[in-house]
Amino acid sequence: MLHFTLLHRVILDTRHIKFFSLNTGVSIYDMSETFYNILLFIPMGFLTPLCFKNIRLKRILFQCLCISFGIEIIQLIFQIGFFDINDLVNNVLGGMIGYSTFLLIKTFLIYKMRKILK
């Protein structure tokens, strides 16, 4: 998945910068790229709170944004892609989904443990 999002990029016309232009028709490539960008950062949002205690959503989103920005800068510098704001948004969304999943599972497990201990 990292290979797809970082190294396997199709160079498009850089004069046309789109920002979530879903009304103009979306190709399969755009949909899969969006899906992979979101999927790439779900583990980060899920695993970061397991490694560090008392971490909040704001911190995780900031970390996802910084790492995603770093990936985009590397693509720009080494000319292996192009800087796309959609990637930043999708990666941060993936981190938020991962953190939300972590909170749901944590809440469920706490509820089950309290029920068992009663």
XYZ file of N, CA and C in Angstrom, residues 46 49-50 52-56 99-113:
69
model
N -5.070 4.246 15.016
C -5.454 3.183 15.943
C -4.317 2.799 16.889
N -2.519 5.575 20.083
C -2.970 5.612 21.478
C -2.594 4.357 22.273
N -2.311 3.245 21.575
C -1.849 2.052 22.276
C -0.414 2.204 22.762
N 1.158 5.298 23.369
C 1.321 6.467 24.230
C 0.053 6.688 25.042
N 0.213 6.862 26.336
C -0.949 7.111 27.184
C -1.381 8.571 27.063
N -2.641 8.794 27.283
C -3.247 10.135 27.327
C -3.005 10.961 26.069
N -3.028 10.324 24.921
C -2.907 11.068 23.663
C -4.306 11.412 23.182
N -4.465 12.579 22.640
C -5.764 13.088 22.227
C -5.875 13.132 20.704
N -8.454 6.438 15.004
C -8.603 6.853 16.403
C -10.031 6.620 16.882
N -11.005 6.906 16.041
C -12.407 6.663 16.405
C -12.667 5.183 16.632
N -12.069 4.339 15.795
C -12.197 2.895 15.969
C -11.572 2.463 17.292
N -10.418 3.024 17.615
C -9.770 2.729 18.891
C -10.677 3.096 20.061
N -11.266 4.289 20.002
C -12.143 4.724 21.093
C -13.371 3.834 21.224
N -13.951 3.414 20.109
C -15.113 2.523 20.151
C -14.769 1.176 20.789
N -13.644 0.618 20.384
C -13.232 -0.676 20.947
C -12.887 -0.525 22.421
N -12.199 0.545 22.778
C -11.841 0.789 24.183
C -13.098 0.933 25.040
N -14.065 1.707 24.563
C -15.315 1.899 25.303
C -16.071 0.586 25.449
N -16.114 -0.196 24.392
C -16.793 -1.492 24.427
C -16.128 -2.428 25.429
N -14.785 -2.479 25.421
C -14.075 -3.362 26.337
C -14.237 -2.922 27.790
N -14.224 -1.625 28.038
C -14.441 -1.131 29.405
C -15.836 -1.491 29.870
N -16.811 -1.336 29.005
C -18.196 -1.684 29.354
C -18.305 -3.175 29.681
N -17.680 -4.022 28.866
C -17.727 -5.468 29.093
C -17.015 -5.848 30.388
N -15.880 -5.224 30.656
C -15.131 -5.530 31.884
C -15.934 -5.130 33.117
